[in-house]
Tab-separated table of C-alpha atoms in Angstrom:
chain	number	residue	atom	x	y	z
A	623	MET	CA	171.355	160.044	-28.061
A	624	ASN	CA	169.229	158.949	-25.124
A	625	THR	CA	166.649	156.210	-24.648
A	626	GLU	CA	163.658	158.497	-25.137
A	627	LYS	CA	165.009	159.921	-28.404
A	628	ARG	CA	165.658	156.442	-29.742
A	629	ARG	CA	162.126	155.349	-28.913
A	630	GLN	CA	160.666	158.444	-30.601
A	631	ILE	CA	162.738	157.757	-33.742
A	632	LEU	CA	161.548	154.165	-33.880
A	633	GLU	CA	157.926	155.152	-33.274
A	634	ILE	CA	158.076	157.671	-36.122
A	635	LEU	CA	159.621	155.122	-38.493
A	636	ARG	CA	157.017	152.539	-37.475
A	637	ALA	CA	154.119	154.950	-37.949
A	638	ASN	CA	155.406	155.794	-41.431
A	639	ASN	CA	155.954	152.134	-42.403
A	640	PRO	CA	154.192	149.715	-40.031
A	641	LYS	CA	155.131	146.553	-41.932
A	642	PRO	CA	158.464	147.132	-43.673
A	643	GLU	CA	159.731	144.533	-46.098
A	644	THR	CA	162.927	143.827	-47.973
A	645	GLU	CA	163.046	145.159	-51.524
A	646	LEU	CA	164.459	141.850	-52.727
A	647	ASN	CA	161.918	139.688	-54.541
A	648	PHE	CA	161.449	136.257	-52.974
A	649	SER	CA	158.720	133.755	-52.171
A	650	SER	CA	160.539	131.225	-49.972
A	651	PRO	CA	163.439	131.104	-47.496
A	652	PHE	CA	165.578	129.508	-50.218
A	653	GLU	CA	164.854	132.261	-52.750
A	654	LEU	CA	165.671	134.841	-50.069
A	655	LEU	CA	168.953	133.105	-49.238
A	656	VAL	CA	169.982	133.147	-52.898
A	657	ALA	CA	168.883	136.751	-53.395
A	658	VAL	CA	170.747	138.020	-50.333
A	659	THR	CA	173.871	136.077	-51.333
A	660	LEU	CA	173.724	137.697	-54.767
A	661	SER	CA	173.126	141.165	-53.296
A	662	ALA	CA	176.595	141.552	-51.763
A	663	GLN	CA	178.131	144.690	-53.308
A	664	ALA	CA	175.180	144.897	-55.704
A	665	THR	CA	171.867	146.740	-55.712
A	666	ASP	CA	168.565	145.073	-54.927
A	667	VAL	CA	167.308	146.304	-58.302
A	668	SER	CA	170.054	144.457	-60.181
A	669	VAL	CA	169.484	141.297	-58.149
A	670	ASN	CA	165.739	141.395	-58.765
A	671	LYS	CA	166.278	141.727	-62.509
A	672	ALA	CA	168.365	138.556	-62.447
A	673	THR	CA	166.220	136.515	-60.070
A	674	ASP	CA	163.008	137.490	-61.864
A	675	LYS	CA	164.397	135.404	-64.748
A	676	LEU	CA	166.137	132.764	-62.627
A	677	PHE	CA	163.450	131.803	-60.107
A	678	PRO	CA	160.713	130.897	-62.625
A	679	VAL	CA	163.206	128.400	-64.091
A	680	ALA	CA	164.952	127.249	-60.902
A	681	ASN	CA	163.931	128.179	-57.355
A	682	THR	CA	164.949	125.148	-55.298
A	683	ALA	CA	168.358	123.948	-54.190
A	684	GLN	CA	168.142	120.955	-56.496
A	685	ALA	CA	166.976	122.952	-59.513
A	686	ILE	CA	169.739	125.542	-59.199
A	687	PHE	CA	172.334	122.865	-58.472
A	688	ASP	CA	171.227	121.118	-61.670
A	689	LEU	CA	171.953	124.310	-63.636
A	690	GLY	CA	175.603	124.048	-62.636
A	691	VAL	CA	177.965	126.977	-62.244
A	692	ASP	CA	177.987	127.886	-65.940
A	693	GLY	CA	174.230	127.588	-66.236
A	694	LEU	CA	173.682	129.807	-63.213
A	695	LYS	CA	176.137	132.396	-64.516
A	696	GLU	CA	173.921	132.974	-67.548
A	697	TYR	CA	171.193	134.273	-65.257
A	698	ILE	CA	173.324	136.351	-62.893
A	699	LYS	CA	176.091	137.686	-65.159
A	700	THR	CA	174.673	141.225	-64.921
A	701	ILE	CA	175.423	141.244	-61.166
A	702	GLY	CA	178.799	142.256	-59.787
A	703	LEU	CA	181.160	139.446	-58.736
A	704	TYR	CA	178.885	136.953	-60.486
A	705	ASN	CA	181.631	134.368	-61.060
A	706	ASN	CA	182.354	133.858	-57.359
A	707	LYS	CA	178.694	134.173	-56.460
A	708	ALA	CA	177.734	131.423	-58.904
A	709	ILE	CA	180.350	129.093	-57.418
A	710	ASN	CA	179.206	129.850	-53.856
A	711	VAL	CA	175.505	129.416	-54.623
A	712	ILE	CA	176.080	126.047	-56.295
A	713	LYS	CA	178.234	124.862	-53.360
A	714	ALA	CA	175.592	126.080	-50.912
A	715	CYS	CA	172.877	124.241	-52.843
A	716	GLU	CA	174.895	121.031	-52.676
A	717	ILE	CA	175.204	121.348	-48.891
A	718	LEU	CA	171.492	122.119	-48.513
A	719	ILE	CA	170.610	119.049	-50.593
A	720	ASN	CA	172.972	116.706	-48.750
A	721	LYS	CA	172.466	117.965	-45.200
A	722	TYR	CA	169.044	119.586	-45.026
A	723	ASP	CA	166.879	117.903	-47.705
A	724	GLY	CA	167.141	121.046	-49.791
A	725	GLU	CA	165.582	123.251	-47.108
A	726	VAL	CA	167.118	126.360	-45.545
A	727	PRO	CA	167.971	125.636	-41.889
A	728	GLU	CA	166.608	127.996	-39.256
A	729	ASP	CA	169.952	127.976	-37.496
A	730	ARG	CA	172.645	130.655	-37.454
A	731	ALA	CA	175.653	128.343	-37.322
A	732	ALA	CA	174.309	126.198	-40.162
A	733	LEU	CA	173.623	129.259	-42.308
A	734	GLU	CA	177.023	130.831	-41.669
A	735	ALA	CA	178.686	127.543	-42.644
A	736	LEU	CA	177.281	127.881	-46.169
A	737	PRO	CA	179.659	129.275	-48.841
A	738	GLY	CA	179.027	132.962	-49.479
A	739	VAL	CA	176.957	133.383	-46.312
A	740	GLY	CA	178.340	135.585	-43.570
A	741	ARG	CA	176.777	136.995	-40.439
A	742	LYS	CA	174.890	139.748	-42.277
A	743	THR	CA	173.308	137.341	-44.770
A	744	ALA	CA	172.411	134.920	-41.981
A	745	ASN	CA	170.819	137.786	-40.042
A	746	VAL	CA	168.704	138.790	-43.034
A	747	VAL	CA	167.469	135.234	-43.610
A	748	LEU	CA	166.738	134.623	-39.926
A	749	ASN	CA	164.919	137.953	-39.646
A	750	THR	CA	163.035	138.151	-42.919
A	751	ALA	CA	162.267	134.486	-43.553
A	752	PHE	CA	161.850	133.290	-39.968
A	753	GLY	CA	160.959	136.405	-37.970
A	754	TRP	CA	163.967	136.430	-35.653
A	755	PRO	CA	164.772	139.748	-33.907
A	756	THR	CA	168.158	139.960	-35.621
A	757	ILE	CA	169.689	143.157	-37.012
A	758	ALA	CA	171.661	142.834	-40.232
A	759	VAL	CA	173.997	145.827	-40.464
A	760	ASP	CA	174.883	146.818	-44.018
A	761	THR	CA	176.463	150.047	-45.268
A	762	HIS	CA	173.139	151.918	-45.053
A	763	ILE	CA	172.438	150.902	-41.462
A	764	PHE	CA	176.054	151.536	-40.460
A	765	ARG	CA	175.824	155.068	-41.896
A	766	VAL	CA	172.423	155.915	-40.399
A	767	ALA	CA	173.264	154.499	-36.971
A	768	ASN	CA	176.509	156.484	-36.780
A	769	ARG	CA	175.347	159.688	-38.472
A	770	THR	CA	172.259	160.068	-36.290
A	771	LYS	CA	174.247	158.921	-33.213
A	772	PHE	CA	171.529	156.265	-32.673
A	773	ALA	CA	174.037	153.436	-32.248
A	774	MET	CA	177.636	154.355	-32.895
A	775	GLY	CA	180.396	151.891	-33.698
A	776	LYS	CA	183.648	151.645	-35.635
A	777	ASN	CA	182.532	148.579	-37.607
A	778	VAL	CA	179.347	146.715	-38.500
A	779	ASP	CA	179.723	144.243	-35.629
A	780	GLN	CA	179.949	147.040	-33.055
A	781	VAL	CA	176.889	148.768	-34.526
A	782	GLU	CA	174.952	145.500	-34.532
A	783	GLN	CA	175.752	144.817	-30.887
A	784	LYS	CA	174.897	148.392	-29.878
A	785	MET	CA	171.580	148.259	-31.727
A	786	LEU	CA	170.699	144.916	-30.162
A	787	LYS	CA	171.341	146.561	-26.799
A	788	VAL	CA	169.450	149.841	-27.280
A	789	VAL	CA	166.507	148.865	-29.524
A	790	PRO	CA	163.463	147.798	-27.481
A	791	ALA	CA	162.177	144.292	-28.188
A	792	GLU	CA	158.995	145.495	-29.897
A	793	PHE	CA	161.035	147.154	-32.672
A	794	LYS	CA	163.797	144.594	-33.201
A	795	VAL	CA	162.182	142.557	-35.963
A	796	ASP	CA	161.594	145.627	-38.154
A	797	VAL	CA	164.384	148.060	-37.290
A	798	HIS	CA	166.904	146.880	-39.864
A	799	HIS	CA	164.341	147.330	-42.665
A	800	TRP	CA	163.511	150.858	-41.481
A	801	PHE	CA	167.177	151.849	-41.287
A	802	ILE	CA	168.036	150.338	-44.673
A	803	LEU	CA	165.183	152.173	-46.383
A	804	HIS	CA	166.012	155.385	-44.543
A	805	GLY	CA	169.645	155.135	-45.617
A	806	ARG	CA	168.743	154.205	-49.168
A	807	TYR	CA	166.275	157.023	-49.834
A	808	THR	CA	166.721	159.797	-47.251
A	809	CYS	CA	169.951	159.576	-45.251
A	810	ILE	CA	171.974	158.915	-48.396
A	811	ALA	CA	175.750	158.745	-48.407
A	812	ARG	CA	176.977	161.950	-50.019
A	813	THR	CA	174.328	164.528	-49.175
A	814	PRO	CA	171.606	163.422	-46.783
A	815	ARG	CA	168.143	164.763	-47.552
A	816	CYS	CA	167.657	166.280	-44.123
A	817	GLY	CA	164.921	168.662	-45.274
A	818	SER	CA	162.622	165.753	-46.085
A	819	CYS	CA	163.666	163.551	-43.164
A	820	LEU	CA	160.980	162.357	-40.762
A	821	ILE	CA	163.407	162.187	-37.850
A	822	GLU	CA	165.446	165.340	-38.552
A	823	GLU	CA	164.585	167.001	-35.229
A	824	LEU	CA	165.693	163.940	-33.272
A	825	CYS	CA	168.828	163.218	-35.293
A	826	GLU	CA	172.122	164.423	-33.782
A	827	PHE	CA	173.997	164.854	-37.085
A	828	LYS	CA	175.731	168.237	-36.894
A	829	ASP	CA	176.073	169.113	-40.596
A	830	LYS	CA	172.432	168.953	-41.624
A	831	THR	CA	171.419	169.972	-45.129
A	832	GLU	CA	168.391	171.985	-46.210
């Protein structure tokens, strides 16, 4: 995969979706932080079903903290790993209240210090809420980057670093949304839908499907 091919891929994805957005429902950096924390090993659809009921009742650090762990569980119990997630969200809310006046800090180290927030979640919040050119590599991006040969790596950190290196600055804010959506709907895990893929001719995957 060379520089020109990568640029062509990104230009095609941009032309098809000029302003990509996360499929998680949110209206503030705090709501996004909670939604992304809940989305670990869960689908965006399942998270949205839960937060569509939660956020009208509690959508600030103080309001969710006031629910308590058991109160929060009632809203998110349909999501996988909800017990641990409830504990982490309440702990994170407490830190946000005590350290940041309930606001989400625009700072990687501060975000990653929150319970339940790793590098990927911090990248999503920094990118989607604050417009940073970060690339949050999830299973979809990892698969697409490796399968197409766009940015190969043995783990998510390697893929992230390779993508940060090879993606031109003008595409960096949006690329992780394009790759997630492409992996979710076209370059799916078991049998990629190569026949309906916008970038099939540029992709270097050897075992293409019809």
